[in-house]
Coordinates of C-alpha atoms and ligand atoms in Angstrom, one line a residue:
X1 CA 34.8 -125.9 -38.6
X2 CA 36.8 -123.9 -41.1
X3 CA 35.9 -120.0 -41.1
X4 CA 34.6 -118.5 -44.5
X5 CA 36.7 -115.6 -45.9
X6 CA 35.6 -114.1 -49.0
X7 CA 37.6 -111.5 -50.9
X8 CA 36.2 -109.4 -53.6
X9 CA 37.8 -108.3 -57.1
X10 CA 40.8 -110.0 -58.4
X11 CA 43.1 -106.6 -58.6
X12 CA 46.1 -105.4 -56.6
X13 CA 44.2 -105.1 -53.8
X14 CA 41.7 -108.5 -53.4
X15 CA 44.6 -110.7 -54.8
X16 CA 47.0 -109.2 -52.3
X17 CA 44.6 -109.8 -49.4
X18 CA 43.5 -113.5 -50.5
X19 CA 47.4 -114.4 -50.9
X20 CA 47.9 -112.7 -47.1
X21 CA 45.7 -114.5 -45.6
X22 CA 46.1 -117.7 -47.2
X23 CA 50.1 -117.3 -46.2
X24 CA 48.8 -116.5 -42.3
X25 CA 46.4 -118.9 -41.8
X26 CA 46.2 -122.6 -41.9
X27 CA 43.5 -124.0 -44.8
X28 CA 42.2 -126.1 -42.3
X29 CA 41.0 -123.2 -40.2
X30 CA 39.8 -120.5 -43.3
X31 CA 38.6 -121.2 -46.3
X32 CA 39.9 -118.1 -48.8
X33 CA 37.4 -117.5 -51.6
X34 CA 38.5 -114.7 -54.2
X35 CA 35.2 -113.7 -56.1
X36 CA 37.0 -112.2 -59.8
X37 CA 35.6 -111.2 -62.9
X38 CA 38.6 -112.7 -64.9
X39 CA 40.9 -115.0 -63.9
X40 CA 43.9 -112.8 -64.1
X41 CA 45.4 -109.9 -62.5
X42 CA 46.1 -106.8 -64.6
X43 CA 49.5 -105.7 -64.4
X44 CA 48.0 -101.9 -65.0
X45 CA 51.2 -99.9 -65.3
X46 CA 52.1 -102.3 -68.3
X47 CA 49.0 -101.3 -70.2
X48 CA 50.5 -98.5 -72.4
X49 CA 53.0 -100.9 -73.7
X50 CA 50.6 -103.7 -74.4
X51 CA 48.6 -100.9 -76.5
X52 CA 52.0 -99.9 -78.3
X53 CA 52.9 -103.1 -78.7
X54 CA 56.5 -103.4 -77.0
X55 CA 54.6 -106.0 -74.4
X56 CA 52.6 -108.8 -75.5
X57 CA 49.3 -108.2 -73.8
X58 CA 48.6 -111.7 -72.2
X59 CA 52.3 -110.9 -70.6
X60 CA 50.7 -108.1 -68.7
X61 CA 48.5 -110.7 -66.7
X62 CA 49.1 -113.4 -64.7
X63 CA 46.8 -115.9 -63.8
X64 CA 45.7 -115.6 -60.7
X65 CA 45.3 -119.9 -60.3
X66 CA 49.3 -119.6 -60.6
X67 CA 49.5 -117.1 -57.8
X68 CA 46.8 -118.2 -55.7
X69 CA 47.7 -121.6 -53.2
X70 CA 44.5 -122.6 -51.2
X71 CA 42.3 -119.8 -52.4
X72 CA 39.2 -121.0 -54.2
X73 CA 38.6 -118.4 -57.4
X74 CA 35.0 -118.0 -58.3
X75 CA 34.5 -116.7 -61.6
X76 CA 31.6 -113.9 -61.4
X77 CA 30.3 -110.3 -60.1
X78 CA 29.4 -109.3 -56.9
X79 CA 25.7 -107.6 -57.1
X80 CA 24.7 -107.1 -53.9
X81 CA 25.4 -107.7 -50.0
X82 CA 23.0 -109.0 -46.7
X83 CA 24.5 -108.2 -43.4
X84 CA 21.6 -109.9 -41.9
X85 CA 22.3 -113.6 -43.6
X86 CA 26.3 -112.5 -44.2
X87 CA 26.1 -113.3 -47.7
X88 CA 26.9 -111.9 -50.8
X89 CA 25.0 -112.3 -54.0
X90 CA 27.2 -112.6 -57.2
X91 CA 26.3 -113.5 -60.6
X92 CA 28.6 -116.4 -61.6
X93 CA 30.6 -116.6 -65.0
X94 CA 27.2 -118.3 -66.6
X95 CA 25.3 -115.3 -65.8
X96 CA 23.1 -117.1 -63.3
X97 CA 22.6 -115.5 -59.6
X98 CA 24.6 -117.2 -56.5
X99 CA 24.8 -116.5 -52.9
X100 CA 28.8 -116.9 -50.9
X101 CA 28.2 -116.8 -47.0
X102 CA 30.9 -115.2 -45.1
X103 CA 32.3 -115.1 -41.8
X104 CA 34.9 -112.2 -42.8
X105 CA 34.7 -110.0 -46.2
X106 CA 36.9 -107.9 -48.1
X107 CA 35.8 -105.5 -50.4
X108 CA 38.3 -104.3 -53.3
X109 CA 36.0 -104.0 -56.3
X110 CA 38.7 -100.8 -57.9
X111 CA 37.3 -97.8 -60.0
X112 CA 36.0 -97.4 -63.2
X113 CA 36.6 -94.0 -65.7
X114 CA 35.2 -90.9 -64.1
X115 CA 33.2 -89.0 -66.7
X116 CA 31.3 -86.0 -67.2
X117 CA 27.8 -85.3 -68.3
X118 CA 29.5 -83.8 -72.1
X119 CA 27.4 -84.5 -74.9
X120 CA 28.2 -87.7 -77.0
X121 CA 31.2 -88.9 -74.7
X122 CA 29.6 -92.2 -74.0
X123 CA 28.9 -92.9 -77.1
X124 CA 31.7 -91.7 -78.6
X125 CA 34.8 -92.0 -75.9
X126 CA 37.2 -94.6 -75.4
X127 CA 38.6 -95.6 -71.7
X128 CA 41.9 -96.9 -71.2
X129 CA 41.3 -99.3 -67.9
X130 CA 41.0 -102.5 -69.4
X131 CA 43.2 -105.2 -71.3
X132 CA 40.3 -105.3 -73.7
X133 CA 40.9 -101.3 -73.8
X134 CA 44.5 -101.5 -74.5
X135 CA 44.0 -103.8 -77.5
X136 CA 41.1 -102.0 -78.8
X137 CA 43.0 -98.7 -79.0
X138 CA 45.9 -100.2 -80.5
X139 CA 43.6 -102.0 -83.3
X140 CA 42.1 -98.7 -83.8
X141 CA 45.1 -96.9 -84.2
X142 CA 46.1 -99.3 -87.1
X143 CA 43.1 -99.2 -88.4
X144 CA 42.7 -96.1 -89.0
X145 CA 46.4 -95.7 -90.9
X146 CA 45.3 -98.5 -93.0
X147 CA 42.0 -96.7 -94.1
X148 CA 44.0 -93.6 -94.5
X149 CA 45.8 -95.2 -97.7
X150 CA 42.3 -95.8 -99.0
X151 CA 40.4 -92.4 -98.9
X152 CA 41.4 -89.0 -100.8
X153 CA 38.6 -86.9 -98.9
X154 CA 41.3 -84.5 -97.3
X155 CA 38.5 -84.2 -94.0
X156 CA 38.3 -87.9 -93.9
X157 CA 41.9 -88.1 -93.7
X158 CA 42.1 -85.5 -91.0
X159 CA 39.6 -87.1 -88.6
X160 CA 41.2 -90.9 -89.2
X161 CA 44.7 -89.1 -88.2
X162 CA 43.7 -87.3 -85.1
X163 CA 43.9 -88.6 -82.2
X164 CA 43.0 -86.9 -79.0
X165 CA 43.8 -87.7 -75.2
X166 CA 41.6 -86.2 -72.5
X167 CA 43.3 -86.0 -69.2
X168 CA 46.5 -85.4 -68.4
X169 CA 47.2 -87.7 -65.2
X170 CA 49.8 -90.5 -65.5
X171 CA 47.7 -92.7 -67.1
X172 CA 46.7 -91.0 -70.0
X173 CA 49.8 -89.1 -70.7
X174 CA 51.9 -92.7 -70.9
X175 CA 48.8 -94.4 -73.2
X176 CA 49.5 -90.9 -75.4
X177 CA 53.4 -91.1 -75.1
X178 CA 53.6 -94.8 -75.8
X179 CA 51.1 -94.7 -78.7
X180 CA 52.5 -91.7 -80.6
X181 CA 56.0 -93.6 -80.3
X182 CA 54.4 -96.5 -81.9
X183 CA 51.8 -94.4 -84.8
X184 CA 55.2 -92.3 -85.5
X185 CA 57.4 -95.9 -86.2
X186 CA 54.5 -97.4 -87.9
X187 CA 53.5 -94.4 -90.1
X188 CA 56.6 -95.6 -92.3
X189 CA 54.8 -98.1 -93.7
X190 CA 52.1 -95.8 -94.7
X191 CA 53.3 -93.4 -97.3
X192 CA 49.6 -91.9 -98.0
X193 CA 49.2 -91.3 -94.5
X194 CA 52.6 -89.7 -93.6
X195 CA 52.1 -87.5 -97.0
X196 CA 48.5 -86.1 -94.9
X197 CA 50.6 -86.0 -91.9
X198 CA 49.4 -87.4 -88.0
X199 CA 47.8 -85.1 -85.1
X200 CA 48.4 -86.2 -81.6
X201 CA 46.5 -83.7 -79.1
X202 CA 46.4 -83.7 -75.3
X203 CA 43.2 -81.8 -73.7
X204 CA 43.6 -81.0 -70.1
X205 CA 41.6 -79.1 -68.0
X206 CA 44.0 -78.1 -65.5
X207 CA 46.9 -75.9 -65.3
X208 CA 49.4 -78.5 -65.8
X209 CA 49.6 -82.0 -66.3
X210 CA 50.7 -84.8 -63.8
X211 CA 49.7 -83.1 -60.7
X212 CA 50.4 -85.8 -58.4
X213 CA 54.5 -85.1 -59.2
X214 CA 56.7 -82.5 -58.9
X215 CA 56.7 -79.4 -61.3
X216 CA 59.6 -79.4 -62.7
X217 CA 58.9 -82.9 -63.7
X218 CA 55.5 -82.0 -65.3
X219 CA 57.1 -79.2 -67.4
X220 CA 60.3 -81.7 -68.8
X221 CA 57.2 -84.1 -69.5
X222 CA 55.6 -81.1 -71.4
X223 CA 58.4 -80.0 -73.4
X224 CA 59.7 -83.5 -74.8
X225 CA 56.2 -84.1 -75.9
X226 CA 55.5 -80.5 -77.4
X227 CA 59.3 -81.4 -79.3
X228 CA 57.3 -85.2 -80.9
X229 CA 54.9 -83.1 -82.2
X230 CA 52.2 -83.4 -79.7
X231 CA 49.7 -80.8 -79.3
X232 CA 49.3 -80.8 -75.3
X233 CA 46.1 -77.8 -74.6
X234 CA 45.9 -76.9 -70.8
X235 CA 43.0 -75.4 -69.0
X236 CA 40.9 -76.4 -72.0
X237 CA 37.9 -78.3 -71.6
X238 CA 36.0 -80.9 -74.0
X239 CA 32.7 -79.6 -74.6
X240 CA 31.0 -82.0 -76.8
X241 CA 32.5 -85.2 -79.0
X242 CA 30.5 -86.9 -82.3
X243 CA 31.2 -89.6 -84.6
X244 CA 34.1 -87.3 -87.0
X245 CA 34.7 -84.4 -84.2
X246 CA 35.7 -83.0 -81.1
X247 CA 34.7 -79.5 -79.6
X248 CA 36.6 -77.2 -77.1
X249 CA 36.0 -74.7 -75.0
X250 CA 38.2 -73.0 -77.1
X251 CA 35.5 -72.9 -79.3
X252 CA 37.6 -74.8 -81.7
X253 CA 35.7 -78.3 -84.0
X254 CA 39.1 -80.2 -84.7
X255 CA 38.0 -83.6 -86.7
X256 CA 38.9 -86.9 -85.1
X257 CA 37.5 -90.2 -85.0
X258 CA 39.4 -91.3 -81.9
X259 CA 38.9 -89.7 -78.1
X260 CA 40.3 -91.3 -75.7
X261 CA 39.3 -90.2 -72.3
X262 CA 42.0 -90.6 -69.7
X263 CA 40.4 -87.9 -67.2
X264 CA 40.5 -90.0 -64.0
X265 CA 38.6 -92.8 -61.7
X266 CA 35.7 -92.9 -59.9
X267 CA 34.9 -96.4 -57.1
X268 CA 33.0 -99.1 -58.6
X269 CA 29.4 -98.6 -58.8
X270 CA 28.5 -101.4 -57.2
X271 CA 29.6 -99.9 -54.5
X272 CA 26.9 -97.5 -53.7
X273 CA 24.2 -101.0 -53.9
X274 CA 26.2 -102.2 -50.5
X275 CA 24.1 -99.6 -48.1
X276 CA 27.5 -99.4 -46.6
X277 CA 28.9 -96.0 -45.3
X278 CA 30.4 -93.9 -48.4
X279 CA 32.0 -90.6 -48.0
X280 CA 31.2 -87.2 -50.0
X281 CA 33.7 -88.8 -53.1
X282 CA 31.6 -92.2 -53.0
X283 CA 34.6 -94.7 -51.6
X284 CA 33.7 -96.5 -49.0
X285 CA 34.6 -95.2 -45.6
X286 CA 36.5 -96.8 -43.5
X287 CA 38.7 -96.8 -39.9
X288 CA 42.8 -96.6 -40.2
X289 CA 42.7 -100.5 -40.1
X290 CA 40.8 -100.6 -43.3
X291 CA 37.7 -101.9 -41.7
X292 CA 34.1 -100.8 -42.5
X293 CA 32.9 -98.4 -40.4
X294 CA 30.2 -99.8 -38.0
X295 CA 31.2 -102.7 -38.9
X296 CA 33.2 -106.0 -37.4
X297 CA 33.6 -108.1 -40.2
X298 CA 34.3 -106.0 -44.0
X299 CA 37.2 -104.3 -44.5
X300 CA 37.7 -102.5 -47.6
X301 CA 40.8 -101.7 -49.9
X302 CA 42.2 -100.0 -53.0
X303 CA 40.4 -97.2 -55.4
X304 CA 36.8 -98.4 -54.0
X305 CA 37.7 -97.8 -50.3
X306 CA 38.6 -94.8 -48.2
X307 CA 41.8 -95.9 -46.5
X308 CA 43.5 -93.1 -44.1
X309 CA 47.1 -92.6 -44.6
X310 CA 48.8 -91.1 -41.4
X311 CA 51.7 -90.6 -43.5
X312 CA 49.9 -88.1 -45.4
X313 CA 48.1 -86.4 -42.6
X314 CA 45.6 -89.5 -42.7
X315 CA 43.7 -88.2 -45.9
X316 CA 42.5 -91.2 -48.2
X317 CA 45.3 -92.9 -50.3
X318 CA 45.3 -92.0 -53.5
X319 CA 44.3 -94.2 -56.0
X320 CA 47.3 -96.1 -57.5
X321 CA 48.4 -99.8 -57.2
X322 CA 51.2 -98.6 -55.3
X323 CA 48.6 -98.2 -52.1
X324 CA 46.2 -100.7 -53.0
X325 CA 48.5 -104.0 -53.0
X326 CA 49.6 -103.0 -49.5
X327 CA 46.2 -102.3 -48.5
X328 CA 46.0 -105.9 -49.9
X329 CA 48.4 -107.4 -47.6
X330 CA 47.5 -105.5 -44.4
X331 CA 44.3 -106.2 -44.4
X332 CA 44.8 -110.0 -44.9
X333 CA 47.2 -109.3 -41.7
X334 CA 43.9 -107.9 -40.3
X335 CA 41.6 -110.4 -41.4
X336 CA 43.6 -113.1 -39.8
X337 CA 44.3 -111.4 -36.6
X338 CA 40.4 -111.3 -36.0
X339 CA 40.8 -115.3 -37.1
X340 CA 43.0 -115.2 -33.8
X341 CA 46.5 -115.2 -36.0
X342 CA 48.7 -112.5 -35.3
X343 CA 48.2 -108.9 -34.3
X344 CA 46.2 -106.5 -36.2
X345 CA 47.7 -102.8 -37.4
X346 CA 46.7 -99.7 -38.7
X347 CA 47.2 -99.1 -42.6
X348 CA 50.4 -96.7 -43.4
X349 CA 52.6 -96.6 -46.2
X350 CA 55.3 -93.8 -47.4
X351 CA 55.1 -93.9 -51.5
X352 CA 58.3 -95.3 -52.9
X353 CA 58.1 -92.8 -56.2
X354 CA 56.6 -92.4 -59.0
X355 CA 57.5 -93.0 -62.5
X356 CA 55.5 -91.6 -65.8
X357 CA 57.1 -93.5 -68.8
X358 CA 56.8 -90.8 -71.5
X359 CA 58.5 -93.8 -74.4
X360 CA 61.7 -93.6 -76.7
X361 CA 63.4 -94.7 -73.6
X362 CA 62.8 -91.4 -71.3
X363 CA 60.9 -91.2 -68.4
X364 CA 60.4 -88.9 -65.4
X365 CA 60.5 -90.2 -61.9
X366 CA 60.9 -89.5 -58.3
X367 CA 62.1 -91.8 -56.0
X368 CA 62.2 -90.1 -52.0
X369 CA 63.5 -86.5 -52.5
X370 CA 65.6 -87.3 -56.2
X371 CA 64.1 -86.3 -59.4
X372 CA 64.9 -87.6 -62.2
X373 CA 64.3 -87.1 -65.8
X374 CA 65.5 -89.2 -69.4
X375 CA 67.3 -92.4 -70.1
X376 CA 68.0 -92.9 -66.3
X377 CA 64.5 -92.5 -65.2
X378 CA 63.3 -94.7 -68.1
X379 CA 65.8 -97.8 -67.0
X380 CA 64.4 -97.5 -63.4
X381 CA 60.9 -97.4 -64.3
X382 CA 61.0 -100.7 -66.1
X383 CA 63.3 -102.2 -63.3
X384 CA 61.1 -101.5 -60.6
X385 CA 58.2 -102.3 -62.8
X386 CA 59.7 -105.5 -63.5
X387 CA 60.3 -106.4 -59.6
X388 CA 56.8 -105.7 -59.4
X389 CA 54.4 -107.3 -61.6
X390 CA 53.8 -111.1 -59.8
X391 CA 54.9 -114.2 -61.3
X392 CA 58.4 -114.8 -62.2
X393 CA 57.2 -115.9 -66.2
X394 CA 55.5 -112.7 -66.3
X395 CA 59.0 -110.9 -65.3
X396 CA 60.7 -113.0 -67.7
X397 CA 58.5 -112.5 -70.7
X398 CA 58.6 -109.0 -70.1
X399 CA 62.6 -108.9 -70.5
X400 CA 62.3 -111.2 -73.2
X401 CA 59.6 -108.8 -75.2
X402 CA 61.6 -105.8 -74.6
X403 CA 64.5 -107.5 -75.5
X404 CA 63.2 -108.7 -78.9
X405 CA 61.5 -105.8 -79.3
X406 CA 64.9 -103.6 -79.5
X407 CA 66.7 -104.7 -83.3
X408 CA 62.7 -104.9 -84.9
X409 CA 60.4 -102.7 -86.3
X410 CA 56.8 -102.5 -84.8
X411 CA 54.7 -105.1 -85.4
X412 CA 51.7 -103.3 -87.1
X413 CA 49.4 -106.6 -87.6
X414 CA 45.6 -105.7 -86.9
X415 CA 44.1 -108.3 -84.9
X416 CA 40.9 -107.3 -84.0
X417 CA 39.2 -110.5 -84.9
X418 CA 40.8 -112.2 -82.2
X419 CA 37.9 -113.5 -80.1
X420 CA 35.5 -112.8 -82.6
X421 CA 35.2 -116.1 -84.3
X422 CA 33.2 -115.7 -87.5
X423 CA 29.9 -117.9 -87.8
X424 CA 30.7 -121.9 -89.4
X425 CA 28.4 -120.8 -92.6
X426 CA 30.3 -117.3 -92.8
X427 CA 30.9 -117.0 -97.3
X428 CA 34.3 -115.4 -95.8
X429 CA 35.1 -118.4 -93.2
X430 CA 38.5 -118.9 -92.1
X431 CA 41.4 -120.2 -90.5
X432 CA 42.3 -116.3 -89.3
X433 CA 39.1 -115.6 -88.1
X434 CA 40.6 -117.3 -85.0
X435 CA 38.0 -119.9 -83.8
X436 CA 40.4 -122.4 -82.7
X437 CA 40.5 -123.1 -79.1
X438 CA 37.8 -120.4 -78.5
X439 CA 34.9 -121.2 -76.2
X440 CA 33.5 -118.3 -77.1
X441 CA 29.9 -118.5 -78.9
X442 CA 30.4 -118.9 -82.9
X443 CA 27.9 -116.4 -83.3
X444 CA 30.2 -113.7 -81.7
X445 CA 30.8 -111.9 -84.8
X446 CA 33.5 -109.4 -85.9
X447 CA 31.6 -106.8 -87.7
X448 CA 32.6 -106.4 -91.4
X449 CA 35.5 -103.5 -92.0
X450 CA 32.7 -100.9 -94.0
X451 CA 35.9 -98.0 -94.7
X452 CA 34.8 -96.5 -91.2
X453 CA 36.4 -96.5 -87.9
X454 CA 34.6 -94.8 -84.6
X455 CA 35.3 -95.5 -81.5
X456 CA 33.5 -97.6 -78.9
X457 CA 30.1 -98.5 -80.5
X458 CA 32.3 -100.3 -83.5
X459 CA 35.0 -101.5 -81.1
X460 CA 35.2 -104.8 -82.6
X461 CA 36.7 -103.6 -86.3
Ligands
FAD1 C1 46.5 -97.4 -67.6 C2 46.8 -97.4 -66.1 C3 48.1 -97.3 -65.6 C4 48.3 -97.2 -64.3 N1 49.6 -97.1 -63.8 C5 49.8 -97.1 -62.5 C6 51.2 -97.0 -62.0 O1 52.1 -96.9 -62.8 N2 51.4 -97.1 -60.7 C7 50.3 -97.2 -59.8 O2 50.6 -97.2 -58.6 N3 49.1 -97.3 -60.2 C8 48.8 -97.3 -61.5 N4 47.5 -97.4 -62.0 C9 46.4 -97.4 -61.0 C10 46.1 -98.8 -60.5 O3 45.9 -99.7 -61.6 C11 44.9 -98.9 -59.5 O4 45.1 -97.9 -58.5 C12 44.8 -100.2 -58.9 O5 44.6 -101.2 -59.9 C13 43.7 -100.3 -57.9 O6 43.7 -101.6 -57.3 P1 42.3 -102.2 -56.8 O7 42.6 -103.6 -56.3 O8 41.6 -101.2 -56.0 O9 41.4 -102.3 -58.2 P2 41.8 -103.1 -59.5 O10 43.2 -103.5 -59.6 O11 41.2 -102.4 -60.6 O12 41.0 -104.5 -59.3 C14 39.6 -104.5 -59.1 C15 39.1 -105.9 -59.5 O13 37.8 -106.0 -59.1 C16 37.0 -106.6 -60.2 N5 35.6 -106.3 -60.0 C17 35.0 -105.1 -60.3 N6 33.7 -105.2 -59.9 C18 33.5 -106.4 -59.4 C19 32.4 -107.1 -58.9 N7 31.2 -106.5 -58.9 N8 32.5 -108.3 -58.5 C20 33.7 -108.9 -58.5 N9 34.9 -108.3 -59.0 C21 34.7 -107.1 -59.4 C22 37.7 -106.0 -61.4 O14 37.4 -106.8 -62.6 C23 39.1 -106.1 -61.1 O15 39.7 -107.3 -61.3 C24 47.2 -97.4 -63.3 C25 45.9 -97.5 -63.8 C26 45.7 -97.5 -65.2 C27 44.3 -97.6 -65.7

């Protein structure tokens, strides 16, 4: 009888382990099931670009049915775990509840945004995590120069043109970098709102920005921005967002419909419903071969899991793909060797570098002991980017979009109806409106443009 292994989340880390195990062991002896809530895997590091447009987002996933070999992918969630039966409740991609047994589990559910108890930032932030994010934000970005060219209201015009990053880790400084590249490009085609005149801020609570790299890197990153234009505030805090404004701890109201908040990750909630053992930052904690502690049969990988590095003086790795899609793979090792295939190991990895794309071809990067900074840095970040991201297509496309992408100007078509199919007895139904070869609902509505733009609760316009 075959053994049942069932992995967890469809990122760097669970597609990793499902493709491990399913290259170590025979599918006669283990049946692989991945449990994802898409069917891709998101190329993170790419997201940036797909907001700014120099990537066509569906080229910053790959399917994970073209990756995937024996592994069955179940469309759904997981809610909830029973040690006693060895199951795992998920609810499916209909919504209704189902139960997976296991003889082996793996846990990689990732992170979601980490935020702070500030007045009116849930309502009123945006994340920048998700595909769906990244297309949002760029929508948003266009949509608010296009209402610019309608309203006189000198306010009006300064809350639609400001817009403000919170967080200055990696993530957040490359969404701000590669977005202000792309608003400054577009703005040409928008005489009324380059006449008003554009505000990109960065709000950072620490003393510097990127504080995973080195200094001197951070400050190169600082200056070339401060030269764009952006206004980069360290060891200020946001103390309260609403539908037109931010506020400071500066004390300062600056007027903005559009707060992004970049300001770290925090393991996936559904972590805490496991009863498995968490530690004092809420990832699940477990041994240096990634397995559960007191248990035999979970292991645990990527941002949601606690994995010891003795590299790094066996502190948890930090949360970045570069950790989690070898967590991937060495725990598949594991998983098979206690299938009776191959030898289990401990979990260690040295990091290869880092890169921060900051756009207009520069970058900053460290690769071992070199630093480097500009055009250099830029052309080996999307190298090694492109050696990365699975799927030969996807590395293809990606050459071919940045290829195409160099004699054009950016594209600034608005296409947030995409996936919002307007209703068969709409007065405005049309071809646009995008409802061929959608499966979605018809009744899944893209609310009417009304001259406003704020974020999240409207983040279909
Ligand atoms: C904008 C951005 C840029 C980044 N750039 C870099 C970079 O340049 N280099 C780098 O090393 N790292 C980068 N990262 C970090 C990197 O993306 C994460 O560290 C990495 O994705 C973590 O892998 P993971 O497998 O733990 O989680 P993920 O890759 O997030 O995968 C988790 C998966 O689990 C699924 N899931 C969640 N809950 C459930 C559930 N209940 N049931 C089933 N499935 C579930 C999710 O849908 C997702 O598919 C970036 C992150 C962002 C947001």
């Amino acid at each position: 009888m075959a053994w049942n292994v069932v992995v967890v989340g469809g990122g760097f880390g669970g597609f990793n382990a499902a493709r491990a195990i399913e290259r170590r062991v025979s599918p006669e002896s283990v049946k692989v099931t991945l449990v994802s809530e898409q069917n891709f895997l998101l190329y993170t590091p790419f997201l940036p670009e797909a907001a700014a447009g120099t990537l066509e987002p569906r080229h910053v996933v790959t399917p994970l049915r073209e990756l995937l070999k024996h592994t069955r992918l179940q469309l759904g969630s997981m809610t909830g775990l029973d040690r006693e039966r060895s199951i795992i409740t998920i609810r499916n991609a209909e919504g209704d509840p189902q139960e997976i047994r296991y003889d082996r589990l793996v846990l990689a559910p990732g992170s979601i945004s980490r935020t702070l108890p500030i007045p009116g930032l849930a309502e009123h932030g945006a994340a920048f995590k998700s595909l769906a994010d990244a297309i949002w934000l760029r929508n948003h970005v266009i949509r608010s120069l296009e209402l610019a060219e309608t309203v006189a209201d000198r306010r009006r015009l300064d809350e639609l043109l400001t817009f403000v990053f919170v967080g200055g880790g990696y993530a957040g400084l490359e969404a701000l970098a590669e977005l202000q590249d792309f608003a400054v490009d577009a703005l040409k085609m928008y005489p009324a709102a380059r006449a008003h005149g554009m505000r990109w801020m960065l709000v950072e609570a620490g003393p510097r920005v990127l504080a995973e790299i080195d200094p001197d890197l951070a400050d190169y990153t600082v200056h070339q921005l401060r030269r764009r234009g952006i206004d980069i505030r360290l060891e200020t805090q946001l103390r309260g967002v609403t539908a037109h404004e931010i506020e400071l701890s500066t004390g300062e109201h600056i007027a903005t419909r559009t707060l992004v908040w970049t300001a770290g990750v925090t393991p996936n909630p559904i972590v805490r419903e496991l009863g498995l053992p968490l530690t004092e930052h809420g990832r699940i904690a477990v041994d240096a071969s990634m397995r559960v502690d007191g248990t035999d049969e979970i292991w645990a990988i990527g941002d949601a899991a606690a994995v010891p590095n003795p590299i790094s003086d066996s502190r948890p790795s930090p949360p970045t793909a570069q950790h989690a899609r070898r967590q991937g793979i060495a725990a598949g090792r594991n998983v098979a060797a206690s299938l009776g295939t191959g030898r289990a190991k401990p979990y260690s990895y040295r990091d290869r570098g880092s890169f921060v794309n900051l756009g207009r071809y520069k970058a900053v990067a460290m690769a071992g002991r070199l630093k480097l900074r500009g055009p250099l840095a830029w052309w080996m970040a999307r190298t090694y980017h492109v050696s990365q991201i699975p799927g030969l297509s996807r590395k293809i496309r990606a050459v071919v979009d940045w290829t195409v992408s160099l004699p054009f100007s950016r594209d600034v078509a608005e296409v947030g109806s995409i996936g919002h199919p307007r209703r068969l007895d709409h007065p405005n139904s049309s071809a646009e409106a995008g409802r061929a070869g959608s499966v979605d609902s018809p009744g899944a509505e893209a609310p009417e443009a009304d001259g406003d733009v704020a974020p999240k609760d409207r983040r279909q316009t």
